[in-house]
CSV table of C-alpha atoms and ligand atoms in Angstrom, one decimal:
chain,number,residue,atom,x,y,z
A,178,UNK,CA,103.7,103.8,123.5
A,179,UNK,CA,106.9,103.9,121.4
A,180,UNK,CA,106.2,104.8,117.8
A,181,UNK,CA,108.3,104.4,114.7
A,182,UNK,CA,110.1,107.6,113.6
A,183,UNK,CA,108.4,110.1,111.3
A,184,UNK,CA,108.6,109.1,107.7
A,185,UNK,CA,109.6,105.5,108.6
A,186,UNK,CA,107.0,102.9,107.9
A,187,UNK,CA,106.4,99.3,108.8
A,188,UNK,CA,105.6,97.0,106.0
A,189,UNK,CA,102.7,94.9,107.3
A,190,UNK,CA,99.6,93.1,105.8
A,191,UNK,CA,98.2,93.8,103.4
A,192,UNK,CA,101.1,95.8,101.9
A,193,UNK,CA,103.6,93.1,102.7
A,194,UNK,CA,102.1,90.8,100.1
A,195,UNK,CA,102.4,93.5,97.4
A,196,UNK,CA,105.9,94.3,98.5
A,197,UNK,CA,107.0,90.7,98.2
A,198,UNK,CA,105.2,90.3,94.9
A,199,UNK,CA,107.0,93.3,93.6
A,200,UNK,CA,110.4,91.9,94.6
A,201,UNK,CA,109.7,88.5,93.1
A,202,UNK,CA,108.6,90.1,89.8
A,203,UNK,CA,111.4,92.6,89.6
A,204,UNK,CA,114.0,90.0,90.6
A,205,UNK,CA,112.9,87.5,88.0
A,206,UNK,CA,112.9,90.1,85.2
A,207,UNK,CA,116.4,91.5,86.3
A,208,UNK,CA,117.8,87.9,86.1
A,209,UNK,CA,116.3,87.5,82.7
A,210,UNK,CA,118.4,90.4,81.6
A,211,UNK,CA,121.6,88.9,83.0
A,212,UNK,CA,121.8,90.9,86.3
A,213,UNK,CA,122.9,89.2,89.5
A,214,UNK,CA,122.2,90.1,93.1
A,215,UNK,CA,124.6,92.2,95.2
A,216,UNK,CA,124.4,93.7,98.8
A,217,UNK,CA,126.3,96.6,100.1
A,218,UNK,CA,126.3,98.1,103.6
A,219,UNK,CA,123.6,100.6,104.7
A,220,UNK,CA,126.3,102.7,106.4
A,221,UNK,CA,129.1,104.2,104.4
A,222,UNK,CA,131.7,107.0,104.8
A,223,UNK,CA,130.0,110.3,104.3
A,224,UNK,CA,132.7,111.2,101.7
A,225,UNK,CA,131.4,108.6,99.4
A,226,UNK,CA,128.1,110.4,98.9
A,227,UNK,CA,129.7,113.8,98.8
A,228,UNK,CA,131.9,112.7,95.9
A,229,UNK,CA,129.3,110.8,94.0
A,230,UNK,CA,125.8,112.2,94.6
A,231,UNK,CA,127.5,115.7,94.8
A,232,UNK,CA,127.9,118.3,97.5
A,233,UNK,CA,125.6,120.7,95.7
A,234,UNK,CA,122.7,118.2,95.6
A,235,UNK,CA,119.8,118.5,98.0
A,236,UNK,CA,120.4,114.9,99.0
A,237,UNK,CA,123.9,115.6,100.3
A,238,UNK,CA,123.3,119.2,101.3
A,239,UNK,CA,120.1,118.8,103.3
A,240,UNK,CA,119.0,115.2,103.6
A,241,UNK,CA,121.7,113.0,104.9
A,242,UNK,CA,121.4,110.9,108.0
A,243,UNK,CA,125.0,111.8,109.0
A,244,UNK,CA,126.8,111.3,112.3
A,245,UNK,CA,130.1,110.6,113.9
A,246,UNK,CA,130.3,107.0,115.1
A,247,UNK,CA,132.1,105.8,118.3
A,248,UNK,CA,135.4,105.5,116.4
A,249,UNK,CA,135.2,109.2,115.3
A,250,UNK,CA,134.3,108.2,111.7
A,251,UNK,CA,132.1,110.5,109.7
A,252,UNK,CA,129.4,108.1,108.4
A,253,UNK,CA,126.0,108.3,106.8
A,254,UNK,CA,123.1,106.0,106.1
A,255,UNK,CA,122.9,105.5,102.4
A,256,UNK,CA,120.5,107.9,100.6
A,257,UNK,CA,120.7,105.8,97.4
A,258,UNK,CA,122.3,102.6,96.1
A,259,UNK,CA,124.5,103.5,93.2
A,260,UNK,CA,127.4,105.1,95.2
A,261,UNK,CA,127.8,102.0,97.4
A,262,UNK,CA,127.8,99.6,94.4
A,263,UNK,CA,130.4,101.7,92.6
A,264,UNK,CA,132.5,101.8,95.7
A,265,UNK,CA,132.3,98.0,96.0
A,266,UNK,CA,133.1,97.6,92.3
A,267,UNK,CA,136.3,99.7,92.7
A,268,UNK,CA,137.3,98.3,96.1
A,269,UNK,CA,137.1,94.8,94.7
A,270,UNK,CA,139.1,95.7,91.6
A,271,UNK,CA,136.3,94.7,89.3
A,272,UNK,CA,137.1,97.8,87.3
A,273,UNK,CA,140.5,96.2,86.6
A,274,UNK,CA,139.0,92.9,85.6
A,275,UNK,CA,137.4,94.4,82.4
A,276,UNK,CA,134.4,92.9,80.8
A,277,UNK,CA,130.7,93.5,81.6
A,278,UNK,CA,129.3,93.4,85.1
A,279,UNK,CA,125.5,93.7,85.7
A,280,UNK,CA,124.2,93.9,89.3
A,281,UNK,CA,120.8,94.4,91.0
A,282,UNK,CA,120.0,95.2,94.6
A,283,UNK,CA,117.1,96.2,96.8
A,284,UNK,CA,116.8,97.6,100.3
A,285,UNK,CA,116.2,100.6,102.4
A,286,UNK,CA,117.5,104.1,101.6
A,287,UNK,CA,117.4,107.1,104.0
A,288,UNK,CA,116.8,110.7,103.2
A,289,UNK,CA,115.9,113.3,105.8
A,290,UNK,CA,113.1,114.9,103.7
A,291,UNK,CA,109.8,116.5,104.8
A,292,UNK,CA,107.5,113.4,104.8
A,293,UNK,CA,104.4,113.5,102.7
A,294,UNK,CA,102.4,111.1,100.5
A,295,UNK,CA,105.0,109.2,98.5
A,296,UNK,CA,107.9,110.8,100.3
A,297,UNK,CA,109.4,108.9,103.2
A,298,UNK,CA,112.6,109.2,105.2
A,299,UNK,CA,113.2,105.5,105.0
A,300,UNK,CA,112.1,104.0,101.7
A,301,UNK,CA,113.0,101.0,99.6
A,302,UNK,CA,114.5,100.9,96.2
A,303,UNK,CA,115.1,98.1,93.6
A,304,UNK,CA,118.0,99.1,91.5
A,305,UNK,CA,120.3,97.8,88.7
A,306,UNK,CA,123.8,99.0,87.7
A,307,UNK,CA,125.5,97.9,84.6
A,308,UNK,CA,129.3,98.4,84.2
A,309,UNK,CA,131.5,98.2,81.1
A,310,UNK,CA,129.1,98.8,78.2
A,311,UNK,CA,129.9,102.0,76.3
A,312,UNK,CA,126.8,101.8,74.1
A,313,UNK,CA,123.4,103.5,74.1
A,314,UNK,CA,122.0,100.0,73.4
A,315,UNK,CA,122.5,99.2,77.1
A,316,UNK,CA,120.6,102.4,78.0
A,317,UNK,CA,117.7,101.2,75.9
A,318,UNK,CA,117.9,97.7,77.4
A,319,UNK,CA,117.8,99.2,80.9
A,320,UNK,CA,114.8,101.3,80.1
A,321,UNK,CA,113.1,98.3,78.5
A,322,UNK,CA,113.7,96.3,81.6
A,323,UNK,CA,111.9,98.9,83.7
A,324,UNK,CA,109.0,99.0,81.3
A,325,UNK,CA,108.8,95.2,81.5
A,326,UNK,CA,108.7,95.3,85.3
A,327,UNK,CA,106.0,98.0,85.4
A,328,UNK,CA,104.0,96.2,82.7
A,329,UNK,CA,104.2,92.9,84.5
A,330,UNK,CA,102.8,94.6,87.6
A,331,UNK,CA,100.0,96.1,85.6
A,332,UNK,CA,101.2,99.7,86.1
A,333,UNK,CA,100.9,102.3,83.4
A,334,UNK,CA,103.6,105.0,83.1
A,335,UNK,CA,105.0,107.9,81.2
A,336,UNK,CA,108.7,107.8,80.3
A,337,UNK,CA,110.6,111.1,80.2
A,338,UNK,CA,114.1,111.2,78.6
A,339,UNK,CA,116.8,113.8,78.2
A,340,UNK,CA,120.5,114.0,77.5
A,341,UNK,CA,122.8,115.7,80.0
A,342,UNK,CA,125.7,115.9,77.6
A,343,UNK,CA,129.2,114.8,78.5
A,344,UNK,CA,132.5,116.5,79.5
A,345,UNK,CA,132.8,117.9,76.0
A,346,UNK,CA,129.5,119.7,75.7
A,347,UNK,CA,128.2,120.1,79.3
A,348,UNK,CA,130.8,122.7,80.5
A,349,UNK,CA,130.2,125.0,77.5
A,350,UNK,CA,126.4,124.7,78.0
A,351,UNK,CA,126.8,125.4,81.7
A,352,UNK,CA,128.6,128.7,80.8
A,353,UNK,CA,125.8,129.7,78.4
A,354,UNK,CA,123.2,129.0,81.1
A,355,UNK,CA,125.1,131.0,83.7
A,356,UNK,CA,125.3,133.8,81.2
A,357,UNK,CA,121.5,133.7,80.8
A,358,UNK,CA,121.0,133.5,84.6
A,359,UNK,CA,123.3,136.5,85.1
A,360,UNK,CA,121.2,138.5,82.7
A,361,UNK,CA,118.0,137.6,84.6
A,362,UNK,CA,119.5,137.7,88.1
A,363,UNK,CA,116.7,139.8,89.7
A,364,UNK,CA,113.9,137.5,88.4
A,365,UNK,CA,115.2,134.2,89.7
A,366,UNK,CA,114.3,132.7,93.1
A,367,UNK,CA,116.8,132.5,96.0
A,368,UNK,CA,117.3,128.7,95.5
A,369,UNK,CA,118.2,129.3,91.8
A,370,UNK,CA,120.6,132.1,92.8
A,371,UNK,CA,122.4,129.6,95.0
A,372,UNK,CA,122.2,126.8,92.4
A,373,UNK,CA,123.8,129.2,89.8
A,374,UNK,CA,126.9,129.2,91.9
A,375,UNK,CA,127.0,125.5,92.9
A,376,UNK,CA,125.3,123.5,90.1
A,377,UNK,CA,123.6,125.7,87.5
A,378,UNK,CA,121.7,123.0,85.5
A,379,UNK,CA,119.7,122.2,88.6
A,380,UNK,CA,117.8,125.5,88.1
A,381,UNK,CA,116.0,123.9,85.2
A,382,UNK,CA,113.8,121.7,87.4
A,383,UNK,CA,113.1,124.5,89.9
A,384,UNK,CA,109.5,124.2,91.3
A,385,UNK,CA,108.9,127.9,91.2
A,386,UNK,CA,106.4,128.9,88.5
A,387,UNK,CA,108.0,132.3,87.8
A,388,UNK,CA,111.4,130.6,87.3
A,389,UNK,CA,109.9,128.0,85.0
A,390,UNK,CA,108.3,130.6,82.8
A,391,UNK,CA,111.6,132.4,82.5
A,392,UNK,CA,113.5,129.2,81.8
A,393,UNK,CA,111.4,128.5,78.7
A,394,UNK,CA,113.6,131.2,77.2
A,395,UNK,CA,116.9,129.7,78.5
A,396,UNK,CA,119.3,128.0,76.1
A,397,UNK,CA,118.6,124.3,75.8
A,398,UNK,CA,121.3,121.6,76.3
A,399,UNK,CA,119.5,119.6,73.6
A,400,UNK,CA,120.4,122.3,71.1
A,401,UNK,CA,124.1,122.4,72.2
A,402,UNK,CA,125.1,118.7,72.4
A,403,UNK,CA,128.3,117.6,70.9
A,404,UNK,CA,128.2,115.3,67.9
A,405,UNK,CA,128.7,112.1,69.9
A,406,UNK,CA,126.0,112.9,72.5
A,407,UNK,CA,123.6,114.1,69.8
A,408,UNK,CA,124.0,110.9,67.8
A,409,UNK,CA,123.6,108.7,70.9
A,410,UNK,CA,120.4,110.6,71.8
A,411,UNK,CA,119.1,110.1,68.3
A,412,UNK,CA,119.8,106.4,68.5
A,413,UNK,CA,118.2,106.2,71.9
A,414,UNK,CA,114.9,107.7,70.5
A,415,UNK,CA,115.1,105.5,67.4
A,416,UNK,CA,115.5,102.3,69.4
A,417,UNK,CA,112.7,103.2,71.8
A,418,UNK,CA,110.5,103.9,68.8
A,419,UNK,CA,111.4,100.5,67.3
A,420,UNK,CA,110.8,98.8,70.7
A,421,UNK,CA,107.3,100.4,70.9
A,422,UNK,CA,108.2,102.3,74.1
A,423,UNK,CA,106.5,105.7,74.1
A,424,UNK,CA,108.5,108.6,75.6
A,425,UNK,CA,108.5,112.4,76.0
A,426,UNK,CA,111.7,114.4,75.6
A,427,UNK,CA,111.9,116.7,78.7
A,428,UNK,CA,114.8,119.1,78.3
A,429,UNK,CA,114.3,120.2,81.9
A,430,UNK,CA,114.8,116.7,83.3
A,431,UNK,CA,118.2,117.1,85.2
A,432,UNK,CA,117.8,114.5,88.0
A,433,UNK,CA,118.7,115.3,91.6
A,434,UNK,CA,122.1,113.5,91.6
A,435,UNK,CA,125.2,115.0,90.1
A,436,UNK,CA,126.8,111.9,88.6
A,437,UNK,CA,124.9,111.6,85.3
A,438,UNK,CA,126.1,112.2,81.8
A,439,UNK,CA,124.3,111.6,78.5
A,440,UNK,CA,121.1,109.6,79.0
A,441,UNK,CA,118.9,110.6,81.9
A,442,UNK,CA,115.3,109.3,82.3
A,443,UNK,CA,112.4,109.1,84.7
A,444,UNK,CA,109.3,107.0,84.8
A,445,UNK,CA,106.3,108.8,86.2
A,446,UNK,CA,102.8,107.7,87.1
A,447,UNK,CA,99.8,110.1,86.9
A,448,UNK,CA,97.9,108.1,89.5
A,449,UNK,CA,99.9,108.8,92.7
A,450,UNK,CA,99.9,112.5,93.3
A,451,UNK,CA,102.7,115.0,93.5
A,452,UNK,CA,105.5,112.6,94.1
A,453,UNK,CA,105.0,111.0,90.7
A,454,UNK,CA,108.5,109.6,89.9
A,455,UNK,CA,108.4,105.9,90.3
A,456,UNK,CA,111.8,105.2,88.8
A,457,UNK,CA,114.8,107.2,87.7
A,458,UNK,CA,118.3,106.6,86.3
A,459,UNK,CA,120.7,107.2,83.5
A,460,UNK,CA,124.3,106.9,82.4
A,461,UNK,CA,127.2,107.8,84.7
A,462,UNK,CA,130.3,107.2,82.7
A,463,UNK,CA,132.6,109.3,85.0
A,464,UNK,CA,131.6,108.0,88.4
A,465,UNK,CA,133.9,105.0,88.6
A,466,UNK,CA,136.8,107.3,87.9
A,467,UNK,CA,135.6,109.9,90.4
A,468,UNK,CA,135.7,107.2,93.1
A,469,UNK,CA,139.3,106.3,92.2
A,470,UNK,CA,138.6,103.4,89.8
A,471,UNK,CA,139.7,102.8,86.2
A,472,UNK,CA,137.4,104.7,83.8
A,473,UNK,CA,134.4,102.4,83.2
A,474,UNK,CA,131.2,103.3,81.4
A,475,UNK,CA,128.1,102.6,83.5
A,476,UNK,CA,124.3,103.0,83.4
A,477,UNK,CA,121.6,102.1,85.9
A,478,UNK,CA,118.3,103.0,87.6
A,479,UNK,CA,116.3,102.6,90.8
A,480,UNK,CA,112.6,102.1,91.3
A,481,UNK,CA,111.0,103.5,94.5
A,482,UNK,CA,109.0,100.5,95.8
A,483,UNK,CA,106.6,102.3,98.2
A,484,UNK,CA,105.4,104.6,95.4
A,485,UNK,CA,104.4,101.6,93.4
A,486,UNK,CA,102.7,99.6,96.0
A,487,UNK,CA,99.2,101.0,95.6
A,488,UNK,CA,99.4,100.7,91.8
A,489,UNK,CA,100.3,97.0,91.7
A,490,UNK,CA,97.6,94.8,90.2
A,491,UNK,CA,98.0,91.5,92.0
A,492,UNK,CA,97.1,88.3,90.2
A,493,UNK,CA,93.8,86.8,91.5
A,494,UNK,CA,94.6,85.2,94.8
A,495,UNK,CA,94.5,81.5,94.1
A,496,UNK,CA,94.0,79.1,96.9
A,497,UNK,CA,97.1,77.2,97.9
A,498,UNK,CA,98.5,74.9,100.5
A,499,UNK,CA,96.9,72.9,103.3
A,500,UNK,CA,95.0,73.6,106.4
A,501,UNK,CA,95.0,70.7,108.9
A,502,UNK,CA,93.1,70.3,112.1
A,503,UNK,CA,91.9,67.6,114.6
A,504,UNK,CA,88.4,67.0,115.9
A,505,UNK,CA,89.7,65.7,119.2
A,506,UNK,CA,92.8,66.2,121.3
A,507,UNK,CA,93.9,62.5,120.7
A,508,UNK,CA,94.1,63.1,116.9
A,509,UNK,CA,96.4,66.2,117.2
A,510,UNK,CA,99.7,64.2,117.3
A,511,UNK,CA,98.8,62.6,113.9
A,512,UNK,CA,98.0,66.0,112.4
A,513,UNK,CA,101.3,67.3,113.6
A,514,UNK,CA,103.1,64.4,112.0
A,515,UNK,CA,101.2,64.7,108.7
A,516,UNK,CA,102.0,68.4,108.6
A,517,UNK,CA,105.7,67.8,109.1
A,518,UNK,CA,105.7,65.2,106.2
A,519,UNK,CA,103.7,67.5,103.9
A,520,UNK,CA,105.8,70.6,104.6
A,521,UNK,CA,108.7,69.1,102.7
A,522,UNK,CA,107.1,70.5,99.6
A,523,UNK,CA,103.9,72.4,100.5
A,524,UNK,CA,102.6,75.2,102.7
A,525,UNK,CA,100.8,73.7,105.8
A,526,UNK,CA,99.1,75.6,108.6
A,527,UNK,CA,97.9,73.6,111.6
A,528,UNK,CA,95.0,74.5,113.9
A,529,UNK,CA,95.8,73.2,117.3
A,530,UNK,CA,92.4,73.6,119.0
A,531,UNK,CA,90.2,70.5,118.4
A,532,UNK,CA,87.0,71.6,116.6
A,533,UNK,CA,84.1,70.3,114.5
A,534,UNK,CA,84.3,70.0,110.7
A,535,UNK,CA,82.4,73.2,110.0
A,536,UNK,CA,84.7,75.3,112.2
A,537,UNK,CA,87.8,73.8,110.5
A,538,UNK,CA,86.4,74.5,107.0
A,539,UNK,CA,85.9,78.1,108.0
A,540,UNK,CA,89.5,78.3,109.2
A,541,UNK,CA,90.7,76.8,105.9
A,542,UNK,CA,88.7,79.4,104.0
A,543,UNK,CA,90.0,82.2,106.1
A,544,UNK,CA,93.6,81.5,105.2
A,545,UNK,CA,92.8,80.8,101.6
A,546,UNK,CA,94.0,77.2,101.8
A,547,UNK,CA,93.3,74.8,98.8
A,548,UNK,CA,92.8,71.7,101.0
A,549,UNK,CA,91.3,71.2,104.4
A,550,UNK,CA,92.5,68.0,106.1
A,551,UNK,CA,90.8,66.8,109.3
A,552,UNK,CA,91.3,63.8,111.5
A,553,UNK,CA,88.6,62.7,114.0
A,554,UNK,CA,88.2,59.5,116.0
A,555,UNK,CA,87.1,57.3,113.1
A,556,UNK,CA,89.9,58.5,110.8
A,557,UNK,CA,92.4,58.0,113.6
A,558,UNK,CA,91.4,54.4,114.2
A,559,UNK,CA,91.4,53.6,110.5
A,560,UNK,CA,94.7,55.4,109.7
A,561,UNK,CA,92.8,57.7,107.3
A,562,UNK,CA,92.2,61.4,106.8
A,563,UNK,CA,89.2,63.5,105.7
A,564,UNK,CA,90.1,65.9,103.0
A,565,UNK,CA,88.2,68.6,101.1
A,566,UNK,CA,89.5,70.4,98.0
A,567,UNK,CA,88.1,73.9,98.5
A,568,UNK,CA,88.5,74.8,94.8
A,569,UNK,CA,86.6,71.9,93.3
A,570,UNK,CA,84.5,71.4,96.4
A,571,UNK,CA,85.0,67.7,96.4
A,572,UNK,CA,85.6,65.7,99.6
A,573,UNK,CA,86.8,62.2,100.4
A,574,UNK,CA,88.3,60.0,103.1
A,575,UNK,CA,91.6,58.5,102.1
A,576,UNK,CA,94.4,56.5,103.7
A,577,UNK,CA,96.7,59.0,105.5
A,578,UNK,CA,99.8,57.7,103.7
A,579,UNK,CA,98.2,58.7,100.3
A,580,UNK,CA,97.8,62.3,101.2
B,846,HAM,P1,116.4,108.8,92.6
B,846,HAM,O1,115.7,109.4,91.4
B,846,HAM,O2,117.0,109.7,93.6
B,846,HAM,O3,117.6,107.9,91.9
B,846,HAM,O4,115.5,107.7,93.3
B,846,HAM,C1,114.9,106.6,92.5
B,846,HAM,C2,113.5,106.5,93.0
B,846,HAM,O5,113.4,106.3,94.4
B,846,HAM,C3,112.6,107.7,92.7
B,846,HAM,O6,112.1,107.7,91.4
B,846,HAM,C4,111.4,107.4,93.7
B,846,HAM,O7,110.5,106.5,93.2
B,846,HAM,C5,112.2,106.8,94.9
B,846,HAM,N1,112.4,107.7,96.0
B,846,HAM,C6,113.3,108.7,96.1
B,846,HAM,N2,113.2,109.4,97.2
B,846,HAM,C7,112.1,108.9,97.9
B,846,HAM,C8,111.5,109.2,99.1
B,846,HAM,N3,112.0,110.1,99.9
B,846,HAM,N4,110.4,108.4,99.5
B,846,HAM,C9,110.0,107.5,98.7
B,846,HAM,N5,110.5,107.1,97.5
B,846,HAM,C10,111.6,107.8,97.1
B,846,HAM,C11,118.5,107.2,92.6
B,846,HAM,O8,118.5,107.0,93.8
B,846,HAM,C12,119.7,106.7,91.7
B,846,HAM,N6,120.6,105.9,92.6
B,846,HAM,C13,119.1,105.8,90.6
B,846,HAM,C14,120.2,105.3,89.7
B,846,HAM,C15,120.7,104.0,89.8
B,846,HAM,N7,120.8,105.9,88.8
B,846,HAM,C16,121.7,105.1,88.2
B,846,HAM,N8,121.7,104.0,88.8
């Protein structure tokens, strides 16, 4: 038997219903915030991710589905959605058009990670990217949108926020941190020693307990922000307070992608185990420039759909649509015609095997239909149908054309 690849799942019943419900809910909310749908390719040039997500990140360094295609191009399955959207934004000269552009997308992402609960090699994200707003108000709006989506799905969460500074304060902080790491060289783990050379701030979210204890003493970016970043972060907190959205400031929240500046955030759930981040994002004011576009401020997020599935509280399944069946083979053509007419505006499922009333009612119940419609010899001769409303439990015989 051929099986799916490790870490790559099918989305089948009963999860498919939750998956679709998630997309419907998130899409409706994103539209309410003025975002419109975009698609970008699953396969992109490898350079795109090297230059955006960053060569020193785990995603690019260890987790890419990268290969040379038949035309000798170095390509890679997208590990995330932001880079492709920014590439499309620049390629289509939207950076030159000016104004504000708000997009949402959803689809599969690929990371060659070690699969475990909540960590897949193919997973699905729902993401939003906003271009052209140089204001922390947009950051708050984006965070509020995620809170709206999670709340609409009945999911409780904790929000962690941090500021990663900008080109004015981050380089100085990085130097201070490297100075601190130099002093404690013999106490940091191998990974951190490597990160010190490639991307020092990533040491802050090291999973090694000894490192974490040490880094309690490390200089904090929060204490070294420039005036503009500090004031934006203060506004962010104030607006979240005013909006009634609870948050924790986590000075070690650095995110696993290199393109962020200023606001960074993560939504976590305490109900799903070790892989607890259900959404993450932040501001990336320099990325459009890094990908050869005109400098454009931007902020966005992505939700990991699989991690949410088990947390979604579905609305009570209401009965809907029609189940139709015949009691004898001669009545089946009429049922088929009725079904075609009714499908112009309703869900109709037809049972082809002629059966008695009781069996049909069972079938209608099994698919959660609202109405069970049956034609037998009498109904056929009189141009009528037997119909039962399975919610109100009322039944009647009515002319077929009044259905
Ligand atoms: P990210 O934090 O790498 O950010 O991923 C966002 C979410 O995708 C995570 O919080 C998690 O729920 C889910 N996720 C990530 N990796 C896996 C995995 N291996 N298996 C299952 N779920 C996973 C980004 O991707 C950024 N592009 C977000 C963004 C958009 N920032 C600005 N705009």
